[in-house]
Amino acid sequence: MKTILNILAVLIIVLGQMSCSLPDQYSVVSSPDNQISIGFDLNEGKPYYHALYKQDTIIYPSQLGFVFKEIPALNEGFKVIKTQVNEHNATWEQPWGENKKVEDHYRELVVQLQELVGQKRLMNLYFRAYNDGVAFRYELPEQENMGDFVIMDELTQFDVKGNPDTWWIWADYNTYEKLYQQTPMEEASWVATPVTMKGEQNIHISIHEAALTDYAGMTLKQKVKGVYEAELVPWANGDKVRGSAPMKTPWRTIQVSSNAAGLVQSNLILNLNEPSLIEDTSWIRPMKYIGIWWGMHLGTETWYPGPRHGATTENAIKHIDFAAANNIEGLVIEGWNDGWENWGAKDAFDHITPATDFDFKKVAAYAREKGVMLIGHHETGGDIESYEKFMEAAYRMCHDLGMHAVKTGYAGGIYPRGEHHHGQFMVRHYRKVVELAAKYQIMLDVHEPIKPTGIRRTWPNMMTREGVRGMEWNAWSEGNPPSHTVTIPFTRGLGGPTDYTPGTFDLLFQNAGERVKWNAEDIGMTRTHTTLAKQLANFVILYSPLQMASDLPKNYEGHPAFQFIADFNADSDESHVLNGEVGQYITIARRSGEEWYLGSATNEEARTLSVKLDFLTPGSIYTAQIYKDAAEADWETNPQAYEIVQEEVTAQTVLTLKLAAGGGQAIRLVKK
């Protein structure tokens, strides 16, 4: 991302050395609009922070510090040796994103601490206040008395005011693929982040982390009721983080808004990452894609060779033809390579050798001829040791065949055994993958990932990731309820793009054909729990720069509603969250060039929403191509009932959106 500085003001106010004789030491920094503040306290030598919104507490004084292995803890006996306040105001531009231009305006408090006795070690704290939230991180600077170390516990707390409504999933060291619960915070005892809350006076907060680069993923645990404490994902031997000074931790983030929609509009996580390390980003471009994938989840095809193998040369050619004829830019093919028949075994997968019935070079050449980007698929089965042996050659092969995108997968337990998907071991691996992919001009779609924490700013080839209970669960489990996809934007989606893979048209799987159960979760009563119009709306709502149309081509061919997918542009220039409540409904508009796409969806409850179109260019007339639930539509009883209508609209228009239970509406707005 090329940084464009509209304004760069760095204000340095040296507050000077503070006397350690004072019983309490206090500093605070406020957001540029002075609505949010984060403060630092040193109480009897112990460091704390607190946060306020509009002068009301949102985080009570909460402790900070570390426990190490074999060396003393770093959490008390401090004095402040210096504080400094900086202000930064800039606008930077990214090659893709919800908004191409991003305002980065914050005030920062830097606190330098030193132990009074003993080794007199140093620790620095950075606190930032933005208009959309606050963040803080630790720094262990280079110093004589601290070299290599092992963190056994990070003592960071979040003493949240009250007992707010909380949307959360259980903490898990290996997966985020769970349904969200809504409970009082005190019942959300151990959670993954982002975790979202609604407190008094409609104040919404979401706790997460940013710039997770060489550290363990953070979960939050209530060791004391009402107070979350960081619980880091361990290495196999119990270590949490292995590091050496100098080291900076990830940012601990608290997004804040007076309404739920404001959380989704936030750029806090993105802004807390470093600028792009990729100078030439011309090869990085958003796109829609389809896949040889859904049939395997339905059980009508297999990943491995045999009579029902999906990834055959013939089937790939058919998919490429369909994509080329329907403005679909990409195709992912799962099961193309050798090893799927050995799923679960050590060293099962070969990421270079094609299956016996798949002519890789022929398919790649045909895709190039048709102008369709072939997306490589690298399923690892969690075998990191084996994958890292293949990676360089596999990415080089993709590059040489004109393939600039790869979908990776890490389903299953991690090899070496005992390591976790979300620990420092895997954080390091994922970073190695994104850097190597950039070397070969490869965009990434990562499944079974570490959570998104904004590294797409630094490595914009990190396009999208799963890390959510996605569409495939509808094919072989009890499925995702209608509330799920209107919860994701306010929770998991706050971290970054989500490869949910929307776009199923055969909602009841009536056109699937003979299905064979392959998954232990399959209860034999599967279906997709939305209306068809909501499937279209999810293309807009569930943001991903690589956006998949998940259904089989045969369910799209000749279907009038498929025109919305064919027209949809995944390359967004700006986005507006028009309304929303967590788990209930949401409406988002995104501009691509001069066209706008609007998506609105609801949970199990039918509702009518009024939406102003004041984001449109004043004085211009637009044709609104509206794909909506029919009057009789209902996700349970009549999910495929829809209508397509057109009307002229302007920036003064107020649309009335009638959403069926479990339904939605998708609109393409074209300037006349």
XYZ file of C-alpha atoms in Angstrom:
672
model
C 0.000 0.000 0.000
C 1.411 3.262 -1.096
C 1.153 5.757 1.745
C -0.212 9.114 0.730
C 0.256 11.717 3.392
C -2.444 14.332 3.214
C -1.474 15.719 6.576
C 1.404 14.531 8.707
C 1.634 16.282 12.012
C 3.776 14.825 14.720
C 3.415 16.680 17.979
C 5.919 15.730 20.657
C 5.239 16.977 24.142
C 7.835 15.936 26.615
C 6.212 15.837 29.989
C 9.572 15.237 31.612
C 10.826 12.909 34.222
C 8.263 12.220 36.904
C 9.209 11.814 40.542
C 8.959 8.266 41.851
C 8.123 9.668 45.287
C 4.511 10.327 44.272
C 2.123 7.635 45.561
C 0.232 7.474 42.224
C 1.317 8.440 38.739
C -1.172 9.242 36.036
C -1.198 10.144 32.347
C -4.005 10.120 29.800
C -4.396 10.586 26.055
C -7.643 11.425 24.244
C -8.844 10.709 20.727
C -8.695 13.546 18.165
C -12.418 14.213 18.674
C -11.911 14.043 22.481
C -14.683 11.435 22.855
C -12.500 8.466 23.838
C -9.539 8.351 26.188
C -7.110 5.822 27.581
C -5.155 6.469 30.731
C -2.161 4.990 32.525
C -1.811 4.612 36.283
C 1.121 3.485 38.398
C -0.359 2.428 41.720
C 2.220 1.448 44.349
C 4.584 0.475 41.577
C 2.071 -1.656 39.650
C 1.020 -0.566 36.115
C -2.629 -0.212 35.162
C -4.646 1.332 32.343
C -8.260 2.419 32.034
C -10.512 3.693 29.239
C -13.417 6.126 28.980
C -16.003 7.002 26.337
C -17.670 10.425 26.577
C -16.320 10.724 30.116
C -17.959 7.451 31.190
C -15.798 4.505 32.184
C -15.814 1.545 29.823
C -12.728 -0.220 31.230
C -11.944 0.134 34.932
C -8.260 0.194 36.004
C -6.841 -3.077 34.696
C -3.440 -4.552 35.408
C -0.551 -5.017 33.014
C 2.603 -7.119 33.056
C 4.266 -10.469 32.380
C 5.261 -13.670 34.108
C 8.413 -15.264 32.666
C 10.013 -18.663 32.782
C 12.996 -18.881 35.135
C 13.326 -15.102 35.586
C 11.362 -12.692 37.822
C 7.979 -11.378 36.689
C 7.702 -7.901 35.231
C 4.569 -6.485 36.811
C 5.453 -4.387 39.854
C 8.114 -2.273 41.525
C 8.198 0.266 38.685
C 8.880 3.946 38.451
C 8.037 6.167 35.474
C 11.192 7.580 33.944
C 9.582 9.418 31.033
C 6.296 10.001 29.226
C 5.734 11.404 25.775
C 2.663 12.310 23.729
C 2.580 12.194 19.924
C -0.133 13.034 17.429
C -0.250 11.476 13.967
C -2.659 12.467 11.191
C -2.376 10.928 7.732
C -4.423 9.341 4.990
C -3.057 6.278 3.264
C -4.259 4.307 0.283
C -4.486 0.548 -0.077
C -4.673 -1.482 -3.297
C -7.934 -3.056 -2.136
C -10.185 -2.923 0.881
C -13.575 -1.910 2.168
C -12.310 1.652 1.674
C -9.354 2.391 -0.599
C -8.475 5.551 1.333
C -8.036 5.212 5.084
C -7.728 8.016 7.607
C -5.097 7.264 10.265
C -5.453 9.869 13.003
C -4.507 9.161 16.587
C -2.876 10.540 19.702
C -0.311 8.386 21.428
C 1.047 8.233 24.956
C 4.402 6.491 25.446
C 5.305 5.531 29.016
C 8.826 4.370 29.849
C 9.061 2.284 33.009
C 11.989 0.930 35.005
C 12.162 -1.396 37.958
C 13.235 0.375 41.137
C 15.321 -2.533 42.468
C 16.849 -5.784 41.311
C 17.881 -5.880 37.682
C 16.175 -2.535 37.038
C 14.730 -3.802 33.777
C 12.962 -1.494 31.336
C 9.472 -1.838 29.893
C 7.696 0.636 27.626
C 3.961 0.981 27.103
C 2.293 2.547 24.069
C -1.282 3.797 24.317
C -3.197 5.117 21.309
C -6.567 6.831 21.126
C -8.442 6.973 17.821
C -11.946 8.259 17.128
C -13.073 4.621 16.812
C -11.312 3.076 19.794
C -8.149 2.643 21.814
C -5.180 0.306 21.735
C -2.072 -0.463 23.752
C 1.008 -2.628 23.447
C 4.138 -3.550 25.384
C 7.738 -3.060 24.346
C 10.665 -4.847 25.947
C 13.539 -2.699 24.677
C 17.086 -3.851 24.094
C 18.859 -3.827 27.455
C 21.687 -5.466 29.329
C 19.497 -7.440 31.726
C 17.095 -8.930 29.205
C 18.125 -11.094 26.246
C 16.195 -14.236 25.335
C 13.088 -14.964 27.420
C 9.965 -17.100 27.590
C 6.636 -15.529 28.535
C 4.510 -17.901 30.623
C 1.634 -15.496 31.214
C 0.576 -12.093 29.975
C -1.240 -10.389 32.842
C -3.224 -7.939 30.708
C -6.743 -7.459 32.044
C -9.954 -5.956 30.673
C -12.133 -4.964 33.633
C -15.251 -4.148 31.624
C -17.877 -1.919 33.187
C -21.099 -3.675 34.157
C -22.342 -6.947 32.749
C -22.995 -6.090 29.093
C -24.706 -8.266 26.508
C -21.897 -10.233 24.869
C -21.618 -12.001 21.528
C -18.937 -14.641 21.731
C -17.610 -18.071 20.824
C -15.778 -20.430 23.142
C -12.020 -20.057 23.157
C -10.351 -22.849 21.232
C -6.687 -23.275 20.443
C -7.434 -24.722 17.006
C -10.661 -23.444 15.458
C -12.998 -20.457 15.255
C -15.676 -22.445 13.399
C -18.403 -22.087 16.007
C -21.812 -20.471 16.337
C -21.940 -17.234 18.301
C -23.768 -17.047 21.597
C -25.435 -13.992 23.113
C -25.280 -13.934 26.916
C -24.435 -11.540 29.743
C -20.671 -11.084 29.893
C -20.329 -12.968 33.179
C -21.526 -16.141 31.388
C -18.961 -15.726 28.607
C -16.234 -17.224 30.750
C -13.545 -18.019 28.161
C -13.796 -16.461 24.734
C -12.015 -16.043 21.436
C -11.542 -12.577 20.018
C -12.996 -10.441 18.567
C -15.618 -10.452 21.321
C -18.355 -7.819 21.073
C -20.414 -6.222 23.838
C -23.312 -3.819 24.222
C -23.459 -1.966 27.505
C -25.244 0.931 29.089
C -26.495 3.760 26.864
C -26.049 1.568 23.786
C -22.247 1.747 23.988
C -20.728 -1.020 21.884
C -17.186 -2.280 22.345
C -15.196 -5.077 20.753
C -11.982 -6.448 22.250
C -9.423 -7.938 19.871
C -5.773 -7.608 18.878
C -3.829 -6.133 15.969
C -0.464 -6.816 14.321
C -0.104 -10.413 15.517
C 3.251 -11.188 13.899
C 5.470 -13.305 16.187
C 3.458 -13.979 19.301
C 0.794 -16.355 20.577
C -2.843 -15.707 19.772
C -4.787 -14.173 22.660
C -7.962 -15.573 24.165
C -9.768 -13.954 27.104
C -10.598 -15.771 30.331
C -12.561 -14.644 33.373
C -10.324 -15.876 36.163
C -12.181 -13.340 38.310
C -15.825 -12.871 37.348
C -16.337 -9.692 35.353
C -12.656 -9.265 34.495
C -11.112 -10.753 31.364
C -7.441 -11.661 31.447
C -5.280 -12.528 28.473
C -4.864 -16.285 28.096
C -2.243 -16.974 25.423
C -2.263 -20.119 23.283
C 0.690 -22.278 24.379
C 3.455 -24.165 22.627
C 3.415 -27.946 23.047
C 5.604 -27.719 26.175
C 3.503 -25.006 27.819
C 5.594 -21.983 26.855
C 3.394 -19.101 25.714
C 5.787 -16.820 23.822
C 9.456 -17.271 22.988
C 11.224 -14.009 22.290
C 14.197 -11.773 22.802
C 14.639 -8.075 23.428
C 13.914 -5.841 21.681
C 10.337 -7.024 21.175
C 6.944 -5.385 20.737
C 3.777 -7.330 21.443
C 0.644 -7.201 19.326
C -1.699 -4.311 20.057
C -4.534 -5.019 22.491
C -7.535 -3.260 20.953
C -10.884 -1.926 22.132
C -13.126 -0.654 19.342
C -15.807 1.714 20.629
C -18.993 3.072 19.098
C -22.330 4.526 20.158
C -24.020 2.034 17.810
C -23.335 -1.371 16.314
C -22.905 -0.040 12.775
C -20.017 2.139 13.920
C -18.013 -0.930 14.930
C -18.222 -2.314 11.389
C -17.139 1.042 9.949
C -13.977 1.084 12.103
C -10.457 0.984 10.608
C -8.718 0.628 13.976
C -7.327 -2.883 13.438
C -5.992 -2.014 9.995
C -4.379 1.257 11.107
C -2.415 -0.445 13.873
C -0.376 -2.442 11.356
C 2.744 -1.326 9.531
C 2.604 0.046 5.952
C 2.927 -2.297 2.985
C 6.195 -4.089 2.377
C 5.174 -4.870 -1.210
C 6.187 -2.041 -3.544
C 4.559 -3.270 -6.773
C 0.996 -4.352 -6.031
C -0.220 -4.368 -9.646
C -0.657 -8.164 -9.531
C -2.891 -7.980 -6.450
C -6.524 -7.622 -7.488
C -9.887 -8.566 -6.012
C -12.064 -11.005 -7.917
C -15.042 -13.344 -7.820
C -14.410 -17.046 -8.098
C -16.195 -20.376 -8.284
C -14.844 -23.773 -7.347
C -14.780 -27.507 -7.678
C -15.593 -27.707 -3.998
C -19.295 -27.653 -3.120
C -19.948 -31.106 -4.591
C -17.430 -32.611 -2.180
C -19.144 -31.020 0.797
C -22.532 -32.217 -0.451
C -21.122 -35.720 -0.845
C -21.850 -35.976 -4.555
C -18.131 -35.785 -5.447
C -14.881 -36.763 -3.762
C -11.546 -35.032 -3.219
C -9.683 -38.224 -4.099
C -9.542 -40.058 -7.485
C -12.277 -42.524 -8.326
C -15.671 -42.674 -10.064
C -16.951 -39.537 -8.276
C -13.720 -37.506 -8.342
C -14.487 -33.791 -8.744
C -11.097 -32.500 -9.890
C -10.919 -34.128 -13.308
C -9.597 -32.396 -16.390
C -13.017 -32.578 -18.035
C -14.834 -31.065 -15.053
C -12.244 -28.294 -14.741
C -12.680 -27.333 -18.412
C -16.459 -27.112 -17.919
C -16.013 -24.826 -14.910
C -13.576 -22.601 -16.796
C -16.061 -22.259 -19.667
C -18.826 -21.312 -17.257
C -16.631 -18.758 -15.484
C -15.474 -17.167 -18.738
C -19.036 -16.857 -20.010
C -20.360 -15.275 -16.821
C -17.805 -12.648 -15.762
C -16.317 -14.874 -13.039
C -12.611 -14.132 -12.767
C -11.321 -17.157 -10.858
C -11.661 -20.906 -10.275
C -10.347 -22.911 -7.322
C -9.978 -26.653 -7.784
C -9.777 -28.810 -4.668
C -8.558 -32.381 -4.949
C -6.351 -31.732 -8.004
C -3.193 -33.121 -6.423
C -1.828 -36.400 -5.170
C -2.407 -37.490 -1.590
C -6.096 -36.979 -0.801
C -6.632 -40.720 -0.476
C -4.162 -40.621 2.451
C -5.973 -37.892 4.369
C -4.878 -37.740 8.000
C -1.588 -39.553 7.516
C 1.805 -37.952 7.991
C 3.317 -36.674 4.724
C 0.040 -37.368 2.893
C -0.039 -34.461 0.476
C 2.081 -33.722 -2.556
C 1.564 -30.083 -3.597
C 3.254 -30.461 -6.964
C 2.121 -33.774 -8.470
C -1.371 -33.830 -10.056
C -3.895 -36.612 -9.540
C -3.892 -39.244 -12.274
C -7.057 -37.882 -13.951
C -6.061 -34.203 -13.799
C -3.840 -32.644 -16.466
C -2.596 -29.611 -14.554
C -0.672 -27.973 -17.397
C -3.549 -28.396 -19.850
C -6.082 -26.951 -17.417
C -3.803 -24.023 -16.503
C -3.173 -23.207 -20.166
C -6.896 -23.365 -20.959
C -7.701 -21.081 -18.038
C -5.146 -18.523 -19.251
C -6.583 -18.697 -22.760
C -10.084 -18.030 -21.410
C -8.959 -15.224 -19.102
C -9.848 -17.116 -15.910
C -7.427 -17.093 -12.970
C -6.770 -20.625 -11.791
C -6.470 -20.601 -7.996
C -4.097 -23.162 -6.568
C -5.269 -25.249 -3.635
C -2.825 -26.454 -0.984
C -4.458 -28.573 1.698
C -1.858 -29.452 4.323
C -3.907 -31.560 6.715
C -2.059 -29.584 9.380
C 1.270 -31.198 8.414
C 3.471 -28.115 8.624
C 6.760 -29.958 8.369
C 5.749 -31.562 5.071
C 4.174 -28.430 3.578
C 7.224 -26.293 4.260
C 9.298 -28.743 2.215
C 6.988 -28.234 -0.788
C 6.148 -24.527 -0.473
C 8.866 -22.880 -2.509
C 8.572 -25.261 -5.453
C 4.764 -25.185 -5.306
C 4.565 -21.378 -5.359
C 7.151 -21.192 -8.121
C 5.074 -23.637 -10.161
C 1.924 -21.565 -9.668
C 3.735 -18.407 -10.720
C 5.188 -20.057 -13.818
C 1.707 -21.239 -14.841
C 0.255 -17.733 -14.513
C -1.580 -18.491 -11.260
C -1.487 -15.561 -8.842
C -3.708 -16.943 -6.085
C -3.562 -19.918 -3.714
C -6.093 -21.212 -1.219
C -4.402 -22.971 1.693
C -6.011 -25.316 4.192
C -4.963 -26.620 7.617
C -7.802 -28.991 8.523
C -6.835 -31.462 11.215
C -4.349 -31.559 14.048
C -0.993 -29.860 13.647
C 2.211 -31.738 12.927
C 4.405 -31.628 14.972
C 1.844 -32.977 17.418
C 1.074 -30.849 20.438
C 1.275 -27.556 18.573
C -1.897 -25.549 18.011
C -3.341 -23.621 15.076
C -3.371 -20.406 17.106
C -0.058 -20.605 18.946
C 3.204 -18.836 18.163
C 4.446 -21.854 16.205
C 1.666 -21.421 13.642
C 1.741 -17.619 13.699
C 5.338 -17.904 12.532
C 4.375 -20.417 9.855
C 1.534 -18.292 8.490
C 3.915 -15.330 8.279
C 6.479 -17.447 6.440
C 3.746 -18.429 3.959
C 2.589 -14.880 3.247
C 6.151 -13.646 2.721
C 7.027 -16.522 0.390
C 3.763 -16.049 -1.503
C 4.605 -12.381 -2.039
C 7.970 -13.393 -3.473
C 6.139 -15.346 -6.194
C 3.311 -12.797 -6.623
C 0.703 -15.048 -5.035
C -2.467 -13.806 -3.320
C -3.649 -15.910 -0.366
C -6.979 -17.256 0.846
C -6.214 -19.064 4.103
C -8.543 -21.614 5.667
C -8.193 -22.884 9.234
C -6.097 -19.754 9.862
C -4.917 -17.662 12.718
C -7.464 -14.879 13.239
C -7.188 -11.717 11.133
C -5.411 -8.876 12.919
C -4.811 -6.442 10.065
C -1.571 -7.764 8.562
C -3.206 -7.306 5.152
C -1.965 -3.712 5.390
C 1.655 -4.858 5.617
C 1.203 -7.830 3.276
C -1.699 -6.933 0.944
C -1.372 -10.321 -0.787
C -3.013 -11.699 2.383
C -6.442 -11.229 0.826
C -8.934 -13.194 2.860
C -9.278 -16.043 5.291
C -11.888 -18.341 6.712
C -11.659 -18.502 10.518
C -15.427 -18.650 10.799
C -18.188 -21.219 10.628
C -18.803 -20.850 6.909
C -21.189 -21.970 4.201
C -19.934 -25.552 4.030
C -21.451 -26.296 7.440
C -24.868 -26.110 5.778
C -23.944 -29.094 3.604
C -23.211 -31.596 6.360
C -24.370 -30.376 9.770
C -27.437 -28.840 11.367
C -26.380 -25.717 9.481
C -25.944 -22.057 10.330
C -29.069 -20.269 11.604
C -30.291 -17.073 9.919
C -28.852 -14.969 12.757
C -25.319 -16.243 12.071
C -24.520 -14.159 9.005
C -25.909 -10.979 10.599
C -23.683 -11.610 13.627
C -20.418 -12.157 11.714
C -19.948 -8.512 10.549
C -20.080 -7.311 14.176
C -17.778 -10.027 15.550
C -15.364 -12.067 13.418
C -15.707 -9.575 10.563
C -14.216 -6.781 12.677
C -10.851 -8.498 12.332
C -10.826 -8.453 8.543
C -12.137 -10.066 5.336
C -14.125 -13.278 5.691
C -14.156 -16.081 3.121
C -17.630 -17.303 4.077
C -18.383 -18.429 0.482
C -21.993 -17.238 -0.034
C -24.124 -17.756 -3.117
C -25.995 -21.060 -2.709
C -29.121 -21.151 -4.896
C -30.216 -24.781 -4.416
C -31.095 -24.029 -0.820
C -32.819 -27.343 -0.074
C -30.322 -29.413 -2.111
C -33.131 -30.709 -4.297
C -30.871 -30.611 -7.345
C -27.818 -32.128 -5.690
C -28.195 -35.675 -6.939
C -27.137 -38.787 -5.019
C -25.330 -37.806 -1.847
C -22.943 -39.974 0.153
C -22.327 -39.148 3.806
C -18.634 -38.472 4.411
C -18.648 -36.305 7.534
C -19.474 -37.402 11.078
C -21.429 -34.160 11.546
C -23.863 -35.121 8.750
C -27.308 -35.589 10.297
C -29.031 -36.256 6.990
C -31.322 -33.226 7.276
C -29.077 -30.550 5.818
C -30.119 -27.362 4.014
C -29.175 -23.685 3.775
C -30.980 -21.490 6.300
C -31.685 -18.327 4.298
C -33.770 -17.089 1.432
C -32.238 -16.857 -2.018
C -32.252 -13.043 -1.893
C -30.203 -13.150 1.316
C -27.592 -15.287 -0.446
C -27.131 -12.403 -2.886
C -27.082 -9.806 -0.087
C -24.264 -11.699 1.614
C -21.972 -10.918 -1.321
C -22.054 -7.314 -0.130
C -22.435 -7.812 3.608
C -19.723 -10.440 4.212
C -16.742 -8.574 2.827
C -14.040 -10.484 1.001
C -11.872 -9.235 -1.872
C -11.849 -12.827 -3.133
C -15.579 -13.541 -3.098
C -16.795 -17.022 -3.943
C -20.034 -18.014 -5.626
C -20.288 -21.333 -3.841
C -22.969 -23.310 -5.686
C -22.611 -25.705 -8.602
C -22.688 -24.091 -12.062
C -25.751 -26.157 -12.988
C -27.728 -24.286 -10.318
C -26.710 -20.925 -11.790
C -27.188 -21.634 -15.485
C -30.244 -19.836 -16.805
C -31.193 -18.519 -13.340
C -32.265 -14.844 -13.544
C -30.972 -14.062 -10.045
C -27.459 -15.124 -11.043
C -27.196 -11.842 -12.946
C -26.456 -10.062 -9.667
C -23.417 -12.299 -9.096
C -22.261 -11.888 -12.689
C -22.498 -8.083 -12.348
C -21.046 -7.858 -8.835
C -17.618 -6.256 -8.548
C -15.521 -7.499 -5.615
C -13.172 -4.511 -5.906
C -14.622 -2.004 -3.451
C -13.612 1.681 -3.327
C -15.647 2.813 -0.344
C -18.201 1.346 2.047
C -20.994 2.679 4.236
C -22.731 0.745 7.009
C -26.248 2.148 6.842
C -27.783 0.388 9.845
C -27.446 -2.704 11.964
C -27.883 -4.466 15.280
C -25.728 -7.413 16.292
C -27.372 -10.701 15.353
C -30.511 -8.975 14.077
C -29.951 -7.124 10.799
C -27.468 -5.093 8.796
C -27.391 -2.978 5.632
C -24.140 -2.094 3.816
C -23.464 -0.190 0.586
C -20.177 -0.502 -1.304
C -18.988 1.501 -4.290
C -16.972 -0.036 -7.121
C -16.090 2.671 -9.627
C -19.347 4.471 -10.368
C -21.582 1.548 -9.419
C -22.900 0.813 -5.951
C -23.942 -2.519 -4.459
C -26.247 -2.649 -1.461
C -26.907 -5.669 0.718
C -29.418 -5.903 3.537
C -30.265 -8.979 5.615
C -32.150 -10.025 8.711
C -32.197 -12.886 11.193
C -35.165 -15.209 11.811
C -37.423 -12.156 12.165
C -39.064 -10.503 9.158
C -38.582 -6.748 9.216
C -38.960 -3.572 7.185
C -36.069 -1.101 7.012
C -35.914 2.425 5.612
C -32.622 3.240 3.927
C -31.457 6.637 2.705
C -29.430 6.667 -0.499
C -27.637 9.903 0.366
C -24.270 8.233 -0.362
C -25.063 8.493 -4.100
C -23.661 11.319 -6.217
C -25.945 14.367 -5.799
C -27.774 15.364 -8.976
C -27.308 11.967 -10.649
C -29.995 9.436 -11.492
C -29.359 5.740 -10.908
C -31.153 2.605 -12.015
C -31.709 0.373 -9.002
C -31.742 -3.304 -9.991
C -33.420 -4.862 -6.955
C -33.297 -8.560 -6.061
C -35.690 -9.029 -3.169
C -37.697 -11.549 -1.195
C -41.107 -12.191 -2.704
C -44.101 -11.377 -0.524
C -44.551 -15.060 0.339
C -40.846 -15.768 0.957
C -39.728 -17.334 4.233
C -36.443 -19.076 4.977
C -38.228 -22.133 6.417
C -41.274 -22.560 4.195
C -40.525 -20.770 0.913
C -36.846 -19.827 0.723
C -36.477 -19.586 -3.052
C -39.283 -17.092 -3.680
C -37.775 -13.860 -5.006
C -38.515 -10.926 -7.333
C -36.393 -8.727 -9.572
C -37.608 -5.156 -10.092
C -36.105 -1.892 -11.327
C -36.678 1.732 -10.392
C -34.960 5.075 -10.755
C -33.427 6.561 -7.622
C -31.329 9.541 -6.560
C -29.429 10.672 -3.492
C -32.748 11.959 -2.104
C -34.468 8.578 -2.347
C -35.446 6.660 0.762
C -35.917 2.968 -0.024
C -38.221 0.715 1.968
C -36.665 -2.731 2.248
C -39.050 -5.547 3.152
C -37.043 -8.519 4.364
C -38.634 -11.931 4.854
C -37.811 -14.053 7.877
C -34.233 -15.192 7.261
C -34.232 -13.010 4.172
C -32.471 -10.156 2.505
C -32.235 -7.818 -0.418
C -29.459 -7.107 -2.910
C -29.372 -4.002 -5.108
C -27.120 -2.893 -7.924
C -27.158 0.873 -8.476
C -26.028 1.976 -11.940
C -25.588 5.646 -12.833
C -27.596 6.639 -15.938
